[in-house]
mmCIF file of C-alpha atoms in Angstrom:
data_model
loop_
_atom_site.group_PDB
_atom_site.id
_atom_site.type_symbol
_atom_site.label_atom_id
_atom_site.label_comp_id
_atom_site.label_asym_id
_atom_site.label_seq_id
_atom_site.Cartn_x
_atom_site.Cartn_y
_atom_site.Cartn_z
ATOM 1 C CA MET A 26 148.412 -24.069 -94.137
ATOM 2 C CA ASP A 27 145.436 -26.199 -95.033
ATOM 3 C CA TYR A 28 145.172 -29.216 -92.787
ATOM 4 C CA GLY A 29 141.915 -30.671 -94.066
ATOM 5 C CA SER A 30 138.955 -31.486 -91.907
ATOM 6 C CA GLY A 31 137.692 -34.156 -89.590
ATOM 7 C CA ASN A 32 139.895 -36.403 -87.539
ATOM 8 C CA THR A 33 142.699 -36.990 -89.996
ATOM 9 C CA SER A 34 146.199 -36.920 -88.603
ATOM 10 C CA ILE A 35 148.755 -34.241 -89.392
ATOM 11 C CA VAL A 36 152.392 -35.272 -89.204
ATOM 12 C CA ILE A 37 154.303 -32.673 -87.207
ATOM 13 C CA GLY A 38 157.552 -34.596 -86.940
ATOM 14 C CA GLU A 39 159.261 -37.931 -86.895
ATOM 15 C CA GLY A 40 161.343 -39.683 -84.285
ATOM 16 C CA SER A 41 164.270 -41.924 -85.121
ATOM 17 C CA ASP A 42 167.696 -42.758 -83.755
ATOM 18 C CA PHE A 43 166.995 -40.813 -80.562
ATOM 19 C CA ASN A 44 166.263 -37.555 -82.402
ATOM 20 C CA ILE A 45 163.081 -35.769 -83.366
ATOM 21 C CA THR A 46 162.910 -33.988 -86.704
ATOM 22 C CA TRP A 47 160.061 -31.484 -86.910
ATOM 23 C CA ALA A 48 158.088 -31.135 -90.155
ATOM 24 C CA ASP A 49 158.902 -28.097 -92.314
ATOM 25 C CA ASP A 50 155.378 -26.692 -91.771
ATOM 26 C CA PHE A 51 156.120 -26.526 -88.042
ATOM 27 C CA THR A 52 159.307 -24.466 -87.905
ATOM 28 C CA ILE A 53 157.889 -22.855 -84.772
ATOM 29 C CA LEU A 54 158.704 -26.123 -82.973
ATOM 30 C CA LYS A 55 162.356 -25.645 -83.960
ATOM 31 C CA GLU A 56 162.190 -22.108 -82.529
ATOM 32 C CA ILE A 57 160.678 -23.437 -79.300
ATOM 33 C CA GLU A 58 163.377 -26.109 -79.108
ATOM 34 C CA SER A 59 166.054 -23.433 -79.563
ATOM 35 C CA LEU A 60 164.570 -21.234 -76.822
ATOM 36 C CA LEU A 61 164.381 -24.235 -74.480
ATOM 37 C CA GLY A 62 167.999 -25.064 -75.262
ATOM 38 C CA GLN A 63 169.115 -21.555 -74.363
ATOM 39 C CA ILE A 64 167.168 -21.621 -71.098
ATOM 40 C CA ASN A 65 168.468 -25.125 -70.297
ATOM 41 C CA ILE A 66 172.060 -23.909 -70.692
ATOM 42 C CA ALA A 67 171.411 -21.200 -68.105
ATOM 43 C CA SER A 68 169.318 -23.116 -65.590
ATOM 44 C CA GLY A 69 169.143 -26.801 -66.583
ATOM 45 C CA TYR A 70 165.390 -26.815 -67.209
ATOM 46 C CA VAL A 71 162.278 -24.681 -67.473
ATOM 47 C CA ALA A 72 160.084 -24.715 -64.383
ATOM 48 C CA ARG A 73 156.483 -25.499 -65.305
ATOM 49 C CA ASP A 74 155.170 -22.948 -62.793
ATOM 50 C CA ALA A 75 157.352 -20.179 -64.237
ATOM 51 C CA LEU A 76 156.261 -21.080 -67.766
ATOM 52 C CA SER A 77 152.624 -21.167 -66.678
ATOM 53 C CA ASN A 78 152.969 -17.676 -65.193
ATOM 54 C CA ALA A 79 154.389 -16.388 -68.480
ATOM 55 C CA LEU A 80 151.893 -18.261 -70.681
ATOM 56 C CA ASP A 81 148.610 -16.815 -71.889
ATOM 57 C CA PRO A 82 145.896 -18.135 -69.512
ATOM 58 C CA LYS A 83 143.731 -19.422 -72.363
ATOM 59 C CA VAL A 84 146.329 -22.100 -73.203
ATOM 60 C CA ARG A 85 147.741 -22.928 -69.754
ATOM 61 C CA TYR A 86 145.792 -26.191 -69.637
ATOM 62 C CA CYS A 87 148.163 -27.492 -72.330
ATOM 63 C CA LEU A 88 150.869 -27.777 -69.652
ATOM 64 C CA ASP A 89 148.795 -30.183 -67.524
ATOM 65 C CA ARG A 90 150.735 -33.268 -68.677
ATOM 66 C CA CYS A 91 154.147 -31.672 -68.109
ATOM 67 C CA ASP A 92 156.398 -32.453 -65.158
ATOM 68 C CA SER A 93 157.512 -29.664 -62.859
ATOM 69 C CA SER A 94 160.761 -29.384 -64.850
ATOM 70 C CA ILE A 95 160.593 -29.224 -68.647
ATOM 71 C CA GLN A 96 163.583 -29.989 -70.838
ATOM 72 C CA SER A 97 162.230 -30.665 -74.338
ATOM 73 C CA ALA A 98 159.704 -29.385 -76.848
ATOM 74 C CA SER A 99 158.217 -32.862 -77.070
ATOM 75 C CA GLU A 100 157.128 -32.633 -73.417
ATOM 76 C CA LEU A 101 155.378 -29.333 -74.115
ATOM 77 C CA ILE A 102 153.155 -30.755 -76.851
ATOM 78 C CA GLU A 103 152.162 -33.960 -75.103
ATOM 79 C CA ALA A 104 148.615 -32.644 -74.563
ATOM 80 C CA PHE A 105 148.139 -32.823 -78.338
ATOM 81 C CA THR A 106 150.016 -36.047 -79.076
ATOM 82 C CA PHE A 107 148.972 -38.217 -76.125
ATOM 83 C CA LEU A 108 145.536 -39.007 -77.547
ATOM 84 C CA ASP A 109 147.136 -40.956 -80.393
ATOM 85 C CA ALA A 110 149.008 -43.055 -77.842
ATOM 86 C CA THR A 111 152.150 -41.223 -78.897
ATOM 87 C CA ILE A 112 153.724 -40.888 -75.509
ATOM 88 C CA PHE A 113 156.308 -38.139 -75.730
ATOM 89 C CA HIS A 114 157.202 -37.904 -72.115
ATOM 90 C CA ASN A 115 160.581 -39.540 -72.579
ATOM 91 C CA ARG A 116 161.921 -37.934 -75.730
ATOM 92 C CA GLN A 117 164.731 -40.448 -76.180
ATOM 93 C CA MET A 118 162.449 -43.440 -75.766
ATOM 94 C CA HIS A 119 159.864 -42.006 -78.139
ATOM 95 C CA ALA A 120 162.369 -40.977 -80.784
ATOM 96 C CA SER A 121 163.926 -44.420 -80.753
ATOM 97 C CA LEU A 122 160.609 -45.926 -81.857
ATOM 98 C CA HIS A 123 161.020 -44.622 -85.432
ATOM 99 C CA GLN A 124 157.495 -43.315 -85.618
ATOM 100 C CA LYS A 125 155.679 -40.339 -87.014
ATOM 101 C CA ILE A 126 154.534 -37.706 -84.539
ATOM 102 C CA THR A 127 151.004 -36.558 -85.278
ATOM 103 C CA ILE A 128 148.158 -34.396 -84.046
ATOM 104 C CA GLN A 129 144.492 -34.567 -85.014
ATOM 105 C CA SER A 130 143.558 -32.089 -87.756
ATOM 106 C CA ASP A 131 140.567 -30.830 -85.768
ATOM 107 C CA LYS A 132 143.046 -29.643 -83.098
ATOM 108 C CA SER A 133 145.418 -27.867 -85.525
ATOM 109 C CA GLU A 134 144.179 -24.299 -84.904
ATOM 110 C CA GLU A 135 144.354 -24.789 -81.139
ATOM 111 C CA PHE A 136 147.824 -26.317 -81.545
ATOM 112 C CA ILE A 137 149.123 -23.377 -83.606
ATOM 113 C CA LEU A 138 147.717 -20.880 -81.067
ATOM 114 C CA TYR A 139 149.375 -22.776 -78.219
ATOM 115 C CA LEU A 140 152.723 -22.911 -80.032
ATOM 116 C CA SER A 141 152.616 -19.176 -80.692
ATOM 117 C CA CYS A 142 151.815 -18.406 -77.043
ATOM 118 C CA LEU A 143 154.470 -20.884 -75.934
ATOM 119 C CA ARG A 144 157.163 -19.240 -78.074
ATOM 120 C CA ASP A 145 156.238 -15.841 -76.598
ATOM 121 C CA ALA A 146 156.304 -17.184 -73.031
ATOM 122 C CA LEU A 147 159.679 -18.878 -73.509
ATOM 123 C CA SER A 148 161.085 -15.669 -74.996
ATOM 124 C CA THR A 149 159.861 -13.827 -71.898
ATOM 125 C CA LEU A 150 161.514 -16.384 -69.624
ATOM 126 C CA LEU A 151 164.766 -16.188 -71.550
ATOM 127 C CA ASN A 152 164.809 -12.424 -71.182
ATOM 128 C CA THR A 153 164.167 -12.476 -67.426
ATOM 129 C CA LYS A 154 166.779 -13.112 -64.796
ATOM 130 C CA ASP A 155 167.416 -16.817 -64.119
ATOM 131 C CA GLY A 156 164.508 -17.895 -66.332
ATOM 132 C CA VAL A 157 161.879 -17.102 -63.727
ATOM 133 C CA ALA A 158 158.949 -15.137 -65.093
ATOM 134 C CA PRO A 159 157.541 -12.389 -62.936
ATOM 135 C CA VAL A 160 154.310 -13.490 -61.291
ATOM 136 C CA SER A 161 152.484 -10.567 -62.873
ATOM 137 C CA THR A 162 153.179 -11.602 -66.499
ATOM 138 C CA TYR A 163 149.676 -13.021 -66.925
ATOM 139 C CA GLU A 164 148.468 -12.870 -63.338
ATOM 140 C CA GLU A 165 144.695 -13.064 -63.100
ATOM 141 C CA VAL A 166 142.945 -10.071 -61.583
#
């Protein structure tokens, strides 16, 4: 994927009628949404602390804007969308605004790395009992 250079915006999805449709180039967001859905069925939400424990330490800062309970993929990417005043926090409110969801092109590599680590961490949580990652998943030594 070639996303250009500079501070151009990359459309990663679009919100309308209370739904978010992710761009075809970002199918990983659909995977993340699916994993979240499976975890939400079992426990109602993903605990930020459990996800942080399962997430690669180099991208943990991306969870800083998340609440203690996470229910949607849009919450998980707020660190990348907030700078454009695209406030994701309330998925239904945001999606009802009929707007494009973008990230800055100069953040695209960091975004892709985060999404990959996030998918791995959510898979780990899904495969552990009650969606709680073991503390030692990425525990610092």
